[in-house]
GROMACS .gro file of N, CA and C in nm:
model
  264
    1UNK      N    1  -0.893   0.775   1.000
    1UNK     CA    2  -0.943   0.665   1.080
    1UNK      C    3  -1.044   0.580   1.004
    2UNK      N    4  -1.093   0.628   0.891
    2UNK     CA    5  -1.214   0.548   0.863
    2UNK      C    6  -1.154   0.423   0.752
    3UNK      N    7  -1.041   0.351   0.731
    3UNK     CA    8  -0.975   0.296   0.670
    3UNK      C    9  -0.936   0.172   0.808
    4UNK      N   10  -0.953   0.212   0.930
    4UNK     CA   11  -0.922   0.180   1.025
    4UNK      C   12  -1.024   0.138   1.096
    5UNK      N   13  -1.151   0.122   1.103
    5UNK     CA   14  -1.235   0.108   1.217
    5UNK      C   15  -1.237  -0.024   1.171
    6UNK      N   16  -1.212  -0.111   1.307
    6UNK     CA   17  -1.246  -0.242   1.315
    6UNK      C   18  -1.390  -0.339   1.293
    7UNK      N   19  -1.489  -0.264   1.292
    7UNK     CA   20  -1.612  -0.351   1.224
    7UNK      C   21  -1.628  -0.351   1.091
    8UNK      N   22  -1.534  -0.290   1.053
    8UNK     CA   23  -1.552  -0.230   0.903
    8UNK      C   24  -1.426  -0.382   0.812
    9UNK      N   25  -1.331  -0.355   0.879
    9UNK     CA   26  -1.204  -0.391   0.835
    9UNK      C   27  -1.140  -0.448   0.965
   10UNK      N   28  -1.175  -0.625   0.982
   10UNK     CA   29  -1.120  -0.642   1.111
   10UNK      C   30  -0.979  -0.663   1.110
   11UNK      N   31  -0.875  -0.662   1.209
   11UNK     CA   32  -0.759  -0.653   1.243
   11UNK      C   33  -0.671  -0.534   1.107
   12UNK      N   34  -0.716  -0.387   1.106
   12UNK     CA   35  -0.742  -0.305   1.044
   12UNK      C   36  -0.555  -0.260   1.028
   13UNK      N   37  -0.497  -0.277   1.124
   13UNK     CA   38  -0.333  -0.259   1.093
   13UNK      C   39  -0.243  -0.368   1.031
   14UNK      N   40  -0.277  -0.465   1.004
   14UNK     CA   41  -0.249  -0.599   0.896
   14UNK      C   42  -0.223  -0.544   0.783
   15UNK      N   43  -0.106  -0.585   0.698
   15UNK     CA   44  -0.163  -0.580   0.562
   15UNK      C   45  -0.205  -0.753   0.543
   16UNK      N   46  -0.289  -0.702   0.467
   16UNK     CA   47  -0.397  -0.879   0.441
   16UNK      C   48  -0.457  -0.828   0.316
   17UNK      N   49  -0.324  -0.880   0.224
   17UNK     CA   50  -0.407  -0.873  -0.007
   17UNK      C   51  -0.494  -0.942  -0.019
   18UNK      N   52  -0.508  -1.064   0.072
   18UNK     CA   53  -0.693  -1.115   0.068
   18UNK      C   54  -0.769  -1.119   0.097
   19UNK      N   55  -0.759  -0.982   0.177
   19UNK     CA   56  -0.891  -0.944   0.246
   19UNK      C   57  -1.060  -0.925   0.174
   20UNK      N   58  -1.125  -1.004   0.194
   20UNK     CA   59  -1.234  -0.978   0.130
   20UNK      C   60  -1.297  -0.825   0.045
   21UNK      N   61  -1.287  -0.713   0.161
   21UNK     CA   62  -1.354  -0.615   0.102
   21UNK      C   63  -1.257  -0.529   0.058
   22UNK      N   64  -1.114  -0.539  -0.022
   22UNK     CA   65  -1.020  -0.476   0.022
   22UNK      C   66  -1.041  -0.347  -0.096
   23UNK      N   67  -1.122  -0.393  -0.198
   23UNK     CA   68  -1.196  -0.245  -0.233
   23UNK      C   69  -1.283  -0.143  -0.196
   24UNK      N   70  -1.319  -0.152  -0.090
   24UNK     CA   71  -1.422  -0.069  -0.006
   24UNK      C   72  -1.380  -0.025   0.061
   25UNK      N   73  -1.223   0.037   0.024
   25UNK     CA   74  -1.146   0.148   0.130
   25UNK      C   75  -1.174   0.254   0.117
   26UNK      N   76  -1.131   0.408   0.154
   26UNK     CA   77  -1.220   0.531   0.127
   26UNK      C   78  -1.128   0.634   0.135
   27UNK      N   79  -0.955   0.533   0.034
   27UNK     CA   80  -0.869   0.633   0.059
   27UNK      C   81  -0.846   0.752  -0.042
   28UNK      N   82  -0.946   0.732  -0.145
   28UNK     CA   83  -0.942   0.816  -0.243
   28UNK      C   84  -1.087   0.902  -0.282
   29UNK      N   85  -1.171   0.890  -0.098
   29UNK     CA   86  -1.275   0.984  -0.087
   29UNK      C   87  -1.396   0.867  -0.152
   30UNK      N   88  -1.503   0.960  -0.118
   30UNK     CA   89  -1.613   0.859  -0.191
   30UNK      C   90  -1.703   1.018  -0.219
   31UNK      N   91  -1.801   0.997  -0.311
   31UNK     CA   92  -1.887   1.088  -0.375
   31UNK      C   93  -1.870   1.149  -0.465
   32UNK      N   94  -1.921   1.292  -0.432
   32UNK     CA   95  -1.909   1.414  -0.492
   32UNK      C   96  -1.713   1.471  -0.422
   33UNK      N   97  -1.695   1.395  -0.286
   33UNK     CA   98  -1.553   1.394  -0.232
   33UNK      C   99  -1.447   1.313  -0.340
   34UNK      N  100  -1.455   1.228  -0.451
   34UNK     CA  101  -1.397   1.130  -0.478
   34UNK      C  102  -1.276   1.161  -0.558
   35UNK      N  103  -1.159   1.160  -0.514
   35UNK     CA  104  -1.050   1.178  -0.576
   35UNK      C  105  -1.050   1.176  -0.744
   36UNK      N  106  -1.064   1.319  -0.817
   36UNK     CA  107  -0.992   1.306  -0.995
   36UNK      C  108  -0.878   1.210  -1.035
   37UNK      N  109  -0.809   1.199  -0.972
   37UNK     CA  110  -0.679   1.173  -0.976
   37UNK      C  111  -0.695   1.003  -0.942
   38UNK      N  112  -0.765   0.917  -0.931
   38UNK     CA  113  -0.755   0.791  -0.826
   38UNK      C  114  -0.693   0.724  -0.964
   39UNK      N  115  -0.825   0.686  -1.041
   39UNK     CA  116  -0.768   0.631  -1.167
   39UNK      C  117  -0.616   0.647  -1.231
   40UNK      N  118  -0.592   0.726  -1.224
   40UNK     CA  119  -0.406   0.772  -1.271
   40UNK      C  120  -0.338   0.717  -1.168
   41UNK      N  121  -0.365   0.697  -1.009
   41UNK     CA  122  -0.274   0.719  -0.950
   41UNK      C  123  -0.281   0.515  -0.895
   42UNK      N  124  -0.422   0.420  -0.950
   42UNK     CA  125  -0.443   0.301  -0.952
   42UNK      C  126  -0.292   0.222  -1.025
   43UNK      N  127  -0.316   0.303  -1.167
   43UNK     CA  128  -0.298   0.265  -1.280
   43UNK      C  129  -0.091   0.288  -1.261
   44UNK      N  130  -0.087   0.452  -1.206
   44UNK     CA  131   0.048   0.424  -1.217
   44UNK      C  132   0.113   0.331  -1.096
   45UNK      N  133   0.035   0.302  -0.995
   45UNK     CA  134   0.068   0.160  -0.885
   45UNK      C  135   0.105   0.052  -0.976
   46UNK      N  136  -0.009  -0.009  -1.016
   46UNK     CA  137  -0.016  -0.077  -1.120
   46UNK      C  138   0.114  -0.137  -1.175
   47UNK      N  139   0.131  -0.017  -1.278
   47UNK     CA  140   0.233  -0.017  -1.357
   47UNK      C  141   0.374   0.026  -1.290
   48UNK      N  142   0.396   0.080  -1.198
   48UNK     CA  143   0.541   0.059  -1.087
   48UNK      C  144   0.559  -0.084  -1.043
   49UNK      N  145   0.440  -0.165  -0.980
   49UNK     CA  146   0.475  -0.230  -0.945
   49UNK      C  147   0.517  -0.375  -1.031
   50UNK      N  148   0.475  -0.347  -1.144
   50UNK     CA  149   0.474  -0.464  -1.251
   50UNK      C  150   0.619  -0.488  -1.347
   51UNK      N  151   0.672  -0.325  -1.303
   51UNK     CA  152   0.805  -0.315  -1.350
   51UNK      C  153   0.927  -0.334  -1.246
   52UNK      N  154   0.844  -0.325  -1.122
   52UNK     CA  155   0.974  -0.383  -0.991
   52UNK      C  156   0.958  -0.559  -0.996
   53UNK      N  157   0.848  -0.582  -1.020
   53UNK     CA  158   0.838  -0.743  -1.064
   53UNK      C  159   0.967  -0.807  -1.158
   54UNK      N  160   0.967  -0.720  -1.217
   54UNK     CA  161   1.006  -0.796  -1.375
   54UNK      C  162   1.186  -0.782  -1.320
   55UNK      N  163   1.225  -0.663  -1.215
   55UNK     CA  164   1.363  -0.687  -1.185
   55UNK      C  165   1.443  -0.722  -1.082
   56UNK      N  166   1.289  -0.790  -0.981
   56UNK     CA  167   1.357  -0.824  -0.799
   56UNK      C  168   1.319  -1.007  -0.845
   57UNK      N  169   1.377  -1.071  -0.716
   57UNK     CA  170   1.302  -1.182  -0.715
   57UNK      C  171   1.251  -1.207  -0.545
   58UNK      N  172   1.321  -1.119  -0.523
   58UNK     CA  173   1.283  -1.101  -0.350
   58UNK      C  174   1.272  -0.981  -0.264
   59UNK      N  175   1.192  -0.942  -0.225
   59UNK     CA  176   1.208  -0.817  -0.119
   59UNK      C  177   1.166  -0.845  -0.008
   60UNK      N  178   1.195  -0.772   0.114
   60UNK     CA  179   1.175  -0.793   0.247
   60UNK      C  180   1.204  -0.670   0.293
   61UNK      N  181   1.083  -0.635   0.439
   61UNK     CA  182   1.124  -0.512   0.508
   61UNK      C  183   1.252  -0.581   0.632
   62UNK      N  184   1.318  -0.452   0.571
   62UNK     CA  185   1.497  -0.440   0.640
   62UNK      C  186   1.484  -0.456   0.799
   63UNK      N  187   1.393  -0.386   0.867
   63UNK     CA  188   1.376  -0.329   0.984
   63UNK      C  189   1.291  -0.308   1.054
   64UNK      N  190   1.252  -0.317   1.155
   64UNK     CA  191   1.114  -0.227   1.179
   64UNK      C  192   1.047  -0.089   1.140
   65UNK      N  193   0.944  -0.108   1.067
   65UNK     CA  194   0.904   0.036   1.027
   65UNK      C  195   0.840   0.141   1.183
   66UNK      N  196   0.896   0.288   1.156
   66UNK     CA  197   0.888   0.329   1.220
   66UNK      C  198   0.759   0.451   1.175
   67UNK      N  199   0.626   0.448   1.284
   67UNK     CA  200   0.467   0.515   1.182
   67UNK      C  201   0.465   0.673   1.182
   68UNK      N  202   0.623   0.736   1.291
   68UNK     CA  203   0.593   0.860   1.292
   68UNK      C  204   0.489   0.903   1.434
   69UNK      N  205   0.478   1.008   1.402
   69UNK     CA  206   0.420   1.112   1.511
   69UNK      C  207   0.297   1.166   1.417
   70UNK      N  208   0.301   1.203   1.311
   70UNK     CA  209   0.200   1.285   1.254
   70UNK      C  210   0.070   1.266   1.278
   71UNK      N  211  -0.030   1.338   1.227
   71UNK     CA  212  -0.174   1.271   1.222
   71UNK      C  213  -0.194   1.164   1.088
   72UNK      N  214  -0.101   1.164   1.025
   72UNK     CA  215  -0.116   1.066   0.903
   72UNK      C  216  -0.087   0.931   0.889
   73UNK      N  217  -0.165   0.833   0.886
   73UNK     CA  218  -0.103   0.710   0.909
   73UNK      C  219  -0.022   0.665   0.793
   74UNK      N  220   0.064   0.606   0.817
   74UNK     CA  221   0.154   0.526   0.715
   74UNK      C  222   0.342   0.540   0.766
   75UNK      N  223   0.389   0.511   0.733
   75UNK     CA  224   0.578   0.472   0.798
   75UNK      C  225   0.617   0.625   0.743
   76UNK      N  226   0.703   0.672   0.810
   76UNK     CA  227   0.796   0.810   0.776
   76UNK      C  228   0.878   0.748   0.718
   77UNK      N  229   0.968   0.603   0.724
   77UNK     CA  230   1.042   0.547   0.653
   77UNK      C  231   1.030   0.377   0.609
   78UNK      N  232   1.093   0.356   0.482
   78UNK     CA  233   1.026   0.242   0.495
   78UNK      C  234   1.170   0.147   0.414
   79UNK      N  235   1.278   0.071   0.473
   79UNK     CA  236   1.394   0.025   0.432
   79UNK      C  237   1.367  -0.143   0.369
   80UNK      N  238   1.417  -0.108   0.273
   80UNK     CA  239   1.376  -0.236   0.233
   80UNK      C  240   1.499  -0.312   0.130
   81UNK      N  241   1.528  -0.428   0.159
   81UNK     CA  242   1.627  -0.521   0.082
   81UNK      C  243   1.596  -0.595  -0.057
   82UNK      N  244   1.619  -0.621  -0.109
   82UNK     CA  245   1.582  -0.665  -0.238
   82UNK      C  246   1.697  -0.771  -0.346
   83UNK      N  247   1.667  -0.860  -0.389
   83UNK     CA  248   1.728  -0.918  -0.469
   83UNK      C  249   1.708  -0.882  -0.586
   84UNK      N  250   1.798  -0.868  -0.655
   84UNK     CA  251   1.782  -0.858  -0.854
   84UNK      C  252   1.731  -0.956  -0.902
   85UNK      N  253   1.706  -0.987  -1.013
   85UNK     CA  254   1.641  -1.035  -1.091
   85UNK      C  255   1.811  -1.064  -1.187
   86UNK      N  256   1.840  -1.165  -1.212
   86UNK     CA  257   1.969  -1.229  -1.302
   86UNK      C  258   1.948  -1.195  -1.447
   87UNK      N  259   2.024  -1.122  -1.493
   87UNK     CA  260   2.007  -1.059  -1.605
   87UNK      C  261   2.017  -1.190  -1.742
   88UNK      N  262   1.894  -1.180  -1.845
   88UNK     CA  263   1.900  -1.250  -1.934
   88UNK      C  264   1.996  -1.243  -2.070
   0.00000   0.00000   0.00000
């Protein structure tokens, strides 16, 4: 929930890439709590996503995402369409 509280992060179920504070999330712990792993796991985002760049020219969600039942937020599935990238 704390990724979620609305004074923090208003309209908190948006995705919004220009959200002002959008580094002051706390999904990789904060402190002496703070994820080993964040840096590797920035970096290989990063670098996945820079290589789906280079071979879509379009993507779009297929469907409605569906968030599940769990206590974990995020889609159990997530369908998505995509155009290639025209080979050089």
């Amino acid at each position: 929930e704390a990724n979620h509280d609305p004074d923090r992060f208003p309209c908190p179920g948006e995705l919004q890439l220009d959200r002002q504070n959008n580094r002051s999330h706390l999904a990789f712990g904060f402190g002496p709590h703070h994820c080993l792993g964040a840096a590797l796991a920035r970096l290989l985002m990063e670098e996945g996503l820079r290589a789906l760049a280079k071979t879509i020219t379009a993507i779009r969600v297929d469907r409605s995402v569906d968030e599940g039942t769990t206590g974990l937020r995020g889609p159990t599935e997530l369908h998505l369409t995509y155009q290639a990238r025209p080979s050089a």
